XYZ file of C-alpha atoms in Angstrom:
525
model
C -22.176 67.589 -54.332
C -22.581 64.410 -52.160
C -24.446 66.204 -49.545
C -26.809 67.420 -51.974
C -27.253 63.729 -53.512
C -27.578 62.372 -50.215
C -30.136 65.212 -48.717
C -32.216 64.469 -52.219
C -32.175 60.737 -51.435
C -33.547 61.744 -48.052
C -35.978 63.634 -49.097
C -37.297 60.794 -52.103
C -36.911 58.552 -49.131
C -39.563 60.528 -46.889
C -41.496 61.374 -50.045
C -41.891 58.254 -50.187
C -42.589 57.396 -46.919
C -45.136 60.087 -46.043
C -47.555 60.052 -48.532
C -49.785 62.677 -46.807
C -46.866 65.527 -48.027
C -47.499 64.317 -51.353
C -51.432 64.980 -50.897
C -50.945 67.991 -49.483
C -48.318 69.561 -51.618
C -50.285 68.226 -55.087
C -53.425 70.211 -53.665
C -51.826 73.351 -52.857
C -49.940 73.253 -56.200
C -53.136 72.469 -57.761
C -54.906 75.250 -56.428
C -52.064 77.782 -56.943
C -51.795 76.785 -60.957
C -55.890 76.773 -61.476
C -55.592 80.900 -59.580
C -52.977 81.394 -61.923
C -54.598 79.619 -65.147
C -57.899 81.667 -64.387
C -56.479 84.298 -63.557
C -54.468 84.358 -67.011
C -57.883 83.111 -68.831
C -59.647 86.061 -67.105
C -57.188 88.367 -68.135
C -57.527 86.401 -71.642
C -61.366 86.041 -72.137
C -61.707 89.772 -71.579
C -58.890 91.616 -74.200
C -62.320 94.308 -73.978
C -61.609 95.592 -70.929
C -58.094 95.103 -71.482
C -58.183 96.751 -74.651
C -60.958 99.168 -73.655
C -58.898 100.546 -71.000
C -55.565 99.923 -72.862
C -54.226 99.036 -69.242
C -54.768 97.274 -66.353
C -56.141 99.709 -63.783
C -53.139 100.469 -60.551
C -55.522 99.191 -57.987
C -56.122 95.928 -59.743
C -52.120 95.634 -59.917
C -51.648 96.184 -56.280
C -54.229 93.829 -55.152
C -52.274 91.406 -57.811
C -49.268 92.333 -56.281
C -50.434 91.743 -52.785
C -51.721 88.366 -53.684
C -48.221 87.327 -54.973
C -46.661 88.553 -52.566
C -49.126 86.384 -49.881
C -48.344 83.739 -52.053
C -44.946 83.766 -51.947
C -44.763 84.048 -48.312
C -46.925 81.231 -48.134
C -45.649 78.866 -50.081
C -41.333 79.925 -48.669
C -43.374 79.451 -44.972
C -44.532 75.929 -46.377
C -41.183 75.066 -47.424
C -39.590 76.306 -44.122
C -41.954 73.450 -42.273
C -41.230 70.542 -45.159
C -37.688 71.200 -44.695
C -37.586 71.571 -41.045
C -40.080 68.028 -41.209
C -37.637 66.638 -43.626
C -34.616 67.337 -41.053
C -36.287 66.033 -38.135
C -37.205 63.066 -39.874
C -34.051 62.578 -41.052
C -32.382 62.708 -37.770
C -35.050 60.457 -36.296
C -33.873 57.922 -39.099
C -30.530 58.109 -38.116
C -30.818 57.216 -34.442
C -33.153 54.382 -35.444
C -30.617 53.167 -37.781
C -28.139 53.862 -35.171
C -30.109 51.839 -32.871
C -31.378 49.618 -35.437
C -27.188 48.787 -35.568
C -26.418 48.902 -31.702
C -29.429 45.986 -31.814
C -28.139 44.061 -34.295
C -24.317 44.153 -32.723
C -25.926 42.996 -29.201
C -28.048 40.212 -30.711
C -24.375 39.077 -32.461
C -23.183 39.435 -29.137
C -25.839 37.906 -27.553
C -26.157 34.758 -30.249
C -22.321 34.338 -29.716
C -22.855 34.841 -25.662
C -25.459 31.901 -25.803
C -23.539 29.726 -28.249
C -20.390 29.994 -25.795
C -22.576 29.182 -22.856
C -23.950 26.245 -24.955
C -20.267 24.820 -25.456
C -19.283 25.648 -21.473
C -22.470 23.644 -20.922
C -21.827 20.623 -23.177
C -17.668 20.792 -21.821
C -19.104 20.819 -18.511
C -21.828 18.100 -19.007
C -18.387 15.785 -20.267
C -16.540 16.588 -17.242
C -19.402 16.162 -15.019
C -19.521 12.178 -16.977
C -16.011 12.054 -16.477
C -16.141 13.148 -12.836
C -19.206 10.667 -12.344
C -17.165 7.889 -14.089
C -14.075 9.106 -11.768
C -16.080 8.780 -8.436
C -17.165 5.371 -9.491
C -14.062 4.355 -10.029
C -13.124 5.642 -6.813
C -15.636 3.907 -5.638
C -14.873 0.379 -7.022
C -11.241 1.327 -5.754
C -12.650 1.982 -2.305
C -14.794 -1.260 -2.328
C -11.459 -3.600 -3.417
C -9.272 -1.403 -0.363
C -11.564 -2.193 1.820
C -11.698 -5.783 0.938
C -7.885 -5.870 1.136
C -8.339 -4.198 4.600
C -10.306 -6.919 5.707
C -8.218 -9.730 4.418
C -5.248 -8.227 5.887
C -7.318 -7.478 8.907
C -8.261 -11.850 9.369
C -4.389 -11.957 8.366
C -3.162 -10.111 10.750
C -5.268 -11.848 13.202
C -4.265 -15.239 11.838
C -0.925 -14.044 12.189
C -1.078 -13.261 16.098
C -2.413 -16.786 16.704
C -0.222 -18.457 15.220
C 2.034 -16.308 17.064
C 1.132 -16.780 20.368
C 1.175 -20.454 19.249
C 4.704 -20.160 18.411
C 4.964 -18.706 21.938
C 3.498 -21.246 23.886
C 5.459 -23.333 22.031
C 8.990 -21.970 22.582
C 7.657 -21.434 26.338
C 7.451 -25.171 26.079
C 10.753 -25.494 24.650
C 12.418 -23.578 26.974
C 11.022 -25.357 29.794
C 12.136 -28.509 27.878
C 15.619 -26.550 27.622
C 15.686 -25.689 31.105
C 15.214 -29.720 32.244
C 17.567 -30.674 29.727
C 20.284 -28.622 31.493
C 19.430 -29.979 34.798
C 20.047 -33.410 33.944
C 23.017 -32.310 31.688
C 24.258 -30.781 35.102
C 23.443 -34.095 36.906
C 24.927 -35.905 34.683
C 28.490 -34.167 34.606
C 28.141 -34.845 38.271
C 28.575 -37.988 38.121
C 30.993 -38.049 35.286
C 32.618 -35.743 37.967
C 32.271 -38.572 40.922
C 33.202 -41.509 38.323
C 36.223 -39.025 37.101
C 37.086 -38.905 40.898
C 36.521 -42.658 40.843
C 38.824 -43.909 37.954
C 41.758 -41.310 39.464
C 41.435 -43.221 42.717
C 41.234 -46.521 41.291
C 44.427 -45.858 39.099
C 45.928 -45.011 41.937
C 45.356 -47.538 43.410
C 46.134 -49.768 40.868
C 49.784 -47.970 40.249
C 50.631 -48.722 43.933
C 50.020 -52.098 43.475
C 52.233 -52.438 40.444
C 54.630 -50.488 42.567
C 54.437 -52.921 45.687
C 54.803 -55.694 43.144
C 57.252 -55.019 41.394
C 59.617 -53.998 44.510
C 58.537 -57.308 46.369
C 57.375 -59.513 44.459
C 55.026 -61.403 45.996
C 52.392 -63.744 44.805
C 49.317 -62.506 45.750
C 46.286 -64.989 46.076
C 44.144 -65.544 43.485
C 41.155 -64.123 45.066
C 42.407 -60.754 45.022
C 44.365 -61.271 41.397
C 40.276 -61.548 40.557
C 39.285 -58.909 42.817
C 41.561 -56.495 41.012
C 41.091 -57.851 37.433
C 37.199 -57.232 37.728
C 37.767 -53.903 38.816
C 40.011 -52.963 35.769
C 37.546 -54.638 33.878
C 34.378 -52.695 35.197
C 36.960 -49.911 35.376
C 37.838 -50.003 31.729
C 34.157 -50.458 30.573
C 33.001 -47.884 32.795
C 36.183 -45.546 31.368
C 34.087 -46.418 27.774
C 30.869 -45.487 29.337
C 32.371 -42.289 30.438
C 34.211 -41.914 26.736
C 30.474 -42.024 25.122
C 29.174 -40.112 28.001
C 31.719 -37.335 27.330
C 31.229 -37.506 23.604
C 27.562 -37.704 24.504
C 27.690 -34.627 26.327
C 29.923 -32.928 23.531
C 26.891 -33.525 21.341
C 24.620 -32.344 24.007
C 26.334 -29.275 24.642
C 26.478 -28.779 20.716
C 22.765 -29.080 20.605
C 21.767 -27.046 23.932
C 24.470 -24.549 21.883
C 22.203 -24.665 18.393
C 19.024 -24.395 20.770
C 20.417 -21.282 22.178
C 21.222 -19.885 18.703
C 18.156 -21.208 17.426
C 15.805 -19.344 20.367
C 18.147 -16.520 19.759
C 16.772 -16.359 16.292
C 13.399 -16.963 17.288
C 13.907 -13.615 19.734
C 14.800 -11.969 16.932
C 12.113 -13.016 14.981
C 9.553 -12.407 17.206
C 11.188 -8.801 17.312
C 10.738 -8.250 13.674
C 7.194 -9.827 14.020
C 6.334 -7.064 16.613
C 8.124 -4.247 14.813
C 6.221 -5.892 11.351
C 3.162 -5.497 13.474
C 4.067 -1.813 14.505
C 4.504 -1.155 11.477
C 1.004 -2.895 10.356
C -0.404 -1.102 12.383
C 1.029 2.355 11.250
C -0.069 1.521 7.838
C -3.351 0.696 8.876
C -3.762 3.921 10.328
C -2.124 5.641 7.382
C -4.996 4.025 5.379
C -8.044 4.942 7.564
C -6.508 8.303 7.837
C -6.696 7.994 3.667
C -9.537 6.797 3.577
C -10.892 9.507 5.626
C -9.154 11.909 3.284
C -11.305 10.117 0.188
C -14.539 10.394 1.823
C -14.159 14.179 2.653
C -13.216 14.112 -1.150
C -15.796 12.230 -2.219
C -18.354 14.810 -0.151
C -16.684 17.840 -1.676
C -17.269 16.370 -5.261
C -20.850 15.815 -4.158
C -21.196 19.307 -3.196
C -19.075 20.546 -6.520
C -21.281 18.226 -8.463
C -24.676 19.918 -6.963
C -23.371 23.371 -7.574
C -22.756 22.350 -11.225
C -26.202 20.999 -11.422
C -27.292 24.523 -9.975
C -25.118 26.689 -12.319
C -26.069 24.506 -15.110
C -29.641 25.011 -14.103
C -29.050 28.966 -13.974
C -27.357 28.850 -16.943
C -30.550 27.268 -18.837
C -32.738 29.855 -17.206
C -30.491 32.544 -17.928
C -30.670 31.319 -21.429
C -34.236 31.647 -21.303
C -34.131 34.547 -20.096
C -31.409 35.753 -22.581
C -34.002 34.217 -25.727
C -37.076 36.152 -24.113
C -34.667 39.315 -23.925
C -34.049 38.889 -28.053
C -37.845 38.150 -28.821
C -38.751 41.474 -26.426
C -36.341 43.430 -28.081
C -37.237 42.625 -31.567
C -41.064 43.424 -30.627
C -40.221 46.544 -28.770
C -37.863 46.904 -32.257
C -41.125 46.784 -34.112
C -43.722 49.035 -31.952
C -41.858 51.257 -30.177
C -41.406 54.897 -31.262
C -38.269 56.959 -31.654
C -38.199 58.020 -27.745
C -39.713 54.740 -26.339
C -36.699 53.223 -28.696
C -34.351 55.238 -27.087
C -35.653 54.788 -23.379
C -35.703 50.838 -24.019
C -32.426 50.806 -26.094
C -30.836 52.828 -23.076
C -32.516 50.162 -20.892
C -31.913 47.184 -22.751
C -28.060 48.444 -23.459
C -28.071 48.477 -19.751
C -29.592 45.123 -18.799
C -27.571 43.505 -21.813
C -23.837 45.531 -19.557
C -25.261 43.839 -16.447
C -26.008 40.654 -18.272
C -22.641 40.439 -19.985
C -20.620 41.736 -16.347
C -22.820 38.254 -14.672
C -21.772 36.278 -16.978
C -18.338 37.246 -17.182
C -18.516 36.837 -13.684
C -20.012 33.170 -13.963
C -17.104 32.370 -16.488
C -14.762 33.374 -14.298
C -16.191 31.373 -11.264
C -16.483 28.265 -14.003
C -12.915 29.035 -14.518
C -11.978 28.396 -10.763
C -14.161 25.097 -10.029
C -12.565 23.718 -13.079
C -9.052 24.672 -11.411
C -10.662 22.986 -8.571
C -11.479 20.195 -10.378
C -8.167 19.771 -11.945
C -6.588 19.771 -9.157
C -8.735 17.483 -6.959
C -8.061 15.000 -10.404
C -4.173 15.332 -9.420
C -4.668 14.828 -5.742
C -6.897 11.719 -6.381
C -4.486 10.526 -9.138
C -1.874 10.823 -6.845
C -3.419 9.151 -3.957
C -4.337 6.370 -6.181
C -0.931 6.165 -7.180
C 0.215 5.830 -3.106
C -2.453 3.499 -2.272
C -0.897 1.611 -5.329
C 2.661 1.786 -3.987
C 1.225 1.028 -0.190
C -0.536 -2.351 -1.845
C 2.547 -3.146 -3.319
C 4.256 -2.360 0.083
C 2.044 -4.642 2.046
C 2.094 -7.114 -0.426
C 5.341 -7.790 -0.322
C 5.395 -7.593 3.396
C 2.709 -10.419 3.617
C 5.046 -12.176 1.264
C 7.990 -12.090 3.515
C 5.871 -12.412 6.542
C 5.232 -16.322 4.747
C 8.235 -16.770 3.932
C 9.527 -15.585 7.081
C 6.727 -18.197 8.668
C 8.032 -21.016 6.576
C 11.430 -20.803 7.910
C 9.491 -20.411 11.371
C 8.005 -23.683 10.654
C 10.691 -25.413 9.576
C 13.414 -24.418 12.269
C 10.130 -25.539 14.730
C 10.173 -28.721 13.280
C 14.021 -29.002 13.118
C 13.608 -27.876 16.785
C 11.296 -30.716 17.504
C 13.465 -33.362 15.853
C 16.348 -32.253 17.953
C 14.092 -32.978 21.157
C 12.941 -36.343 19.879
C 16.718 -37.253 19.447
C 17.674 -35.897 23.163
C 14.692 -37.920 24.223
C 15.907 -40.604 22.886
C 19.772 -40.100 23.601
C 18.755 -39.621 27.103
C 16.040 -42.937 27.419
C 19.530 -44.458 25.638
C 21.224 -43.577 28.708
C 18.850 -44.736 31.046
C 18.945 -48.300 29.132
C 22.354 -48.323 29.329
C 22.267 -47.719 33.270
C 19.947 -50.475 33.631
C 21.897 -52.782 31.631
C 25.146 -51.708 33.361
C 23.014 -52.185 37.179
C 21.831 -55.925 35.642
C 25.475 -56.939 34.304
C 26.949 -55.434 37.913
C 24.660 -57.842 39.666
C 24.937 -61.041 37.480
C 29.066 -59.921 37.867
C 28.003 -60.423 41.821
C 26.266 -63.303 41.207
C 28.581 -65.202 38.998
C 31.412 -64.789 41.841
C 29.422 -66.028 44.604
C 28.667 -69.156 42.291
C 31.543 -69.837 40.808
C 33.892 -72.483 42.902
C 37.453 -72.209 43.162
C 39.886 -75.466 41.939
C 41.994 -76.550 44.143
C 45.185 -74.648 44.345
C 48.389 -76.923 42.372
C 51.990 -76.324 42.763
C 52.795 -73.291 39.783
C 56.132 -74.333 38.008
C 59.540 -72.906 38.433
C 59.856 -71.642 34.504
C 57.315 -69.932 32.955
C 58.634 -70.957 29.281
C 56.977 -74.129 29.766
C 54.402 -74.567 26.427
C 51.292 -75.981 28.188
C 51.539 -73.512 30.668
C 51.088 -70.218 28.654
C 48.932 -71.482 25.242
C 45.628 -71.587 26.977
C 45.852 -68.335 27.599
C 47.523 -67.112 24.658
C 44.759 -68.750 22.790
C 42.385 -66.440 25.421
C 43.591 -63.989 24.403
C 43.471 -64.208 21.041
C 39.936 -65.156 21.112
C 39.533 -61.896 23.131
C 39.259 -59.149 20.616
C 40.167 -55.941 22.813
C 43.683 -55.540 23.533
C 43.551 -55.606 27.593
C 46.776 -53.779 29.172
C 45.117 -55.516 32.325
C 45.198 -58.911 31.147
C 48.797 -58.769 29.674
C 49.825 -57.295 33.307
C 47.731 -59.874 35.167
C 49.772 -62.413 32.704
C 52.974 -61.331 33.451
C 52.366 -61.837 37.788
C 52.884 -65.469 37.541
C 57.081 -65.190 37.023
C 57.058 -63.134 40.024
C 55.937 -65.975 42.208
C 59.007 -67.986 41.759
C 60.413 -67.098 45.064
C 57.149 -68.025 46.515
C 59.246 -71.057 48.672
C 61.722 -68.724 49.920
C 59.021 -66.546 51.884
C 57.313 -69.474 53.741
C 55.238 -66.377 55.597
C 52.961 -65.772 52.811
C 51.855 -68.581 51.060
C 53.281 -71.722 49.343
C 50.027 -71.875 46.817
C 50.333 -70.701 43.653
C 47.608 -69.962 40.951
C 47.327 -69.610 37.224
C 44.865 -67.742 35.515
C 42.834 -68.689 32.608
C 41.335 -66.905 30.412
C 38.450 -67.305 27.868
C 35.944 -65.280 26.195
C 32.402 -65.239 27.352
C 29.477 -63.677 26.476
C 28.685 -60.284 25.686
C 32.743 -59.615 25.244
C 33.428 -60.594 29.308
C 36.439 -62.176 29.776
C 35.874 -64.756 32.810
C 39.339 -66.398 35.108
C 39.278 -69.649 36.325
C 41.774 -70.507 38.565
C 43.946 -73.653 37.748
């Protein structure tokens, strides 16, 4: 039942459609009915003959036959053709609609196709801002690197002049050093010789006591002075020596401290170099990087240029792709069934190769934006490095100051320890001259001073005018002379002076009194 339905719509559709089947089946239907009709009024209009012959004759029913028959044929030939017209028609309707479908579906496609391409195109025209933006940024970051490379490059240079300052100036100081020890070495030469000296003289002086203590003798006052200004000069020069040992002590503590102290600058200069070294190796790790960003920076050039080409293809394959739609719906329109099915065959071709290109396109998209994403990690990392390397040499250039502070400090420390040994050792040298000047006015005062005549000493010592003078010498003397107190005690010895006429009758006293610059001088009474 629904075929027959659906062949009758068919055919009221090509009824329809092909009026000349109307024309031509009214006429013939026309024609057939009007035979017919006068045939029937014929047969009608003449019931004479009819009735005349009370039959129709056999040769009239024959031919009446025959013409049915014709007929018949006819008209079930006719019918044959309609139907067989009506089929073909109806099949060509089909594969239109078929293709009028297939059309539709790859113009969906197609619309869907370009719309896709039209979002890939706007994604990619953001990424191509953001990879613009990106490489200006890199760019700005290049600009400040390089900046910092040339501040750390006048740095740097700073750095090794005031270096080789530093070492001209501890090449001074060791010469300085050097000089200082010589003297130091003369200098505990002659503490050596004076040591030698002072041994001899209190020898000396010991085998005196001895001899005068076993014999007892008076000795004249000439040598009792003799032998007192030697202890004296002995003693003072024994004081000299004290300050020049303690002097030296000092001396050797500083010459030790300038050891330590060019020790340290050794080591400093060692860490300078290695810092340097290792300037250096960073400076070459950043040309090396910055190397690396310009080959970067080329191969997002060339990236950038083939997504200006591909972006440019994709616009004229859009073209294209819009041309392809208006063709198709004017070959749609004109063409016939077979053309139809030649360009559908065609176009269902063009629109596989299309569709295979662009899948092919999308799928190289898909790899330069792998590309991309990872060249956006590699750059984000290497910004994060050069970070961590400008933190690096920051903090570097911050020690190397603070490193040159304490440089600059221990040189002026260094400097104020010369300025003192100067000054100890121009000290010294005053102390020489004044020590040559008070020998010779020494000299002089004993060729100028006469001697009393000599007086007759008492027996007893314990007599009260004898010993007060001196008493009250030495009280007025403030150092506590051994010498003077031995000198002091000679006089009781001399008591036996009369019993050995051989050597002397005279006796002397010495006085004693405090002169200037703590001298004690002896008159002899």
């Amino acid at each position: 039942m629904m075929s027959k339905k659906t062949q009758q719509r068919k055919l009221a559709g090509t009824k329809k459609k092909f009026p000349d089947y109307h024309q031509w089946n009214s006429a013939g239907v026309g024609t057939g009915a009007t035979d017919t009709k006068k045939k029937k009024i014929s047969n009608g209009t003449n019931p004479e003959t009819t009735t005349s012959g009370g039959c129709h004759s056999p040769e009239d029913k024959q031919q009446n036959r025959a013409q049915l028959k014709e007929e018949n044929k006819a008209s079930h030939q006719h019918q044959q053709a309609l139907t067989r017209q009506l089929e073909a028609q109806d099949h060509t309707i089909g594969i239109l609609m078929c293709q009028k479908t297939e059309l539709e579906t790859a113009l969906h496609y197609s619309q869907d196709t370009a719309r896709k391409f039209e979002e890939d195109s706007k994604d990619l025209a953001g990424r191509l801002h953001h990879s613009w933006h990106f490489a200006g940024e890199l760019q700005r970051a290049l600009s400040a690197m390089s900046a910092e490379h040339e501040r750390a490059d006048r740095y740097i240079e700073e750095l090794t002049k005031e270096r080789e300052a530093m070492s001209l100036e501890l090449f001074r100081n060791i010469i300085t050093n050097e000089e200082l020890k010589e003297k130091n070495a003369e200098l505990q030469e002659k503490l050596r010789l004076v040591e030698t000296e002072k041994s001899e003289i209190q020898l000396h002086i010991k085998e005196i006591k001895r001899k005068l203590e076993t014999d007892k003798i008076p000795l004249p006052q000439v040598q009792t002075n003799t032998l007192q200004e030697k202890m004296w000069r002995q003693e003072e020069e024994l004081r000299d020596q004290e300050k020049l040992q303690k002097h030296e002590e000092k001396m050797w503590r500083q010459e030790q401290r300038l050891r330590d102290q060019e020790q340290q600058m050794r080591e400093q200069e060692q860490q300078m170099r290695e810092q340097e070294q290792q300037m250096r190796k960073q400076e070459e790790q950043m040309r090396k990087q910055e190397e690396q960003m310009r080959k970067q920076e080329e191969q997002m050039r060339k990236q950038e240029e083939q997504m200006r080409k591909q972006e440019e293809q994709m616009l004229k394959q859009e073209e294209q792709m819009r041309k392809q739609e208006e063709q198709m719906g004017k070959q749609g329109s004109r063409w016939g069934s077979r053309r139809s099915r030649c360009g559908s065959r065609r176009t269902g071709e063009q629109m596989g190769e299309q569709e295979e290109q662009m899948r092919k396109q999308e799928e190289q998209m898909g790899e330069q934006e792998e590309q991309m994403r990872k060249q956006e990690e590699q750059m984000r990392k290497q910004e994060e490095q050069m970070g961590e390397q400008e933190e690096q040499m920051r903090k570097q250039v911050e020690r190397l100051q603070f490193k040159e502070e304490r440089l600059w400090d221990e040189y002026e420390k260094m400097q104020e320890e010369e300025e003192k040994i100067r000054g100890q050792v121009e000290k010294r040298r005053e102390k020489k001259e004044r020590m040559g000047e008070q020998e010779e006015k020494m000299q002089e005062e004993r060729c100028s001073e006469p001697c009393l005549p000599p007086s007759k000493y008492p027996s007893d010592m314990s007599h009260p005018g004898s010993l007060e003078p001196a008493r009250e010498a030495g009280k007025g003397y403030s150092h506590d002379n051994r010498t003077a107190q031995q000198i002091m005690q000679l006089p009781p010895g001399m008591k036996n002076a009369q019993e050995r006429p051989g050597l002397g009758s005279t006796s002397c006293i010495p006085f004693f009194y405090g002169g200037d610059k703590k001298k004690i001088k002896i008159i002899n009474i």
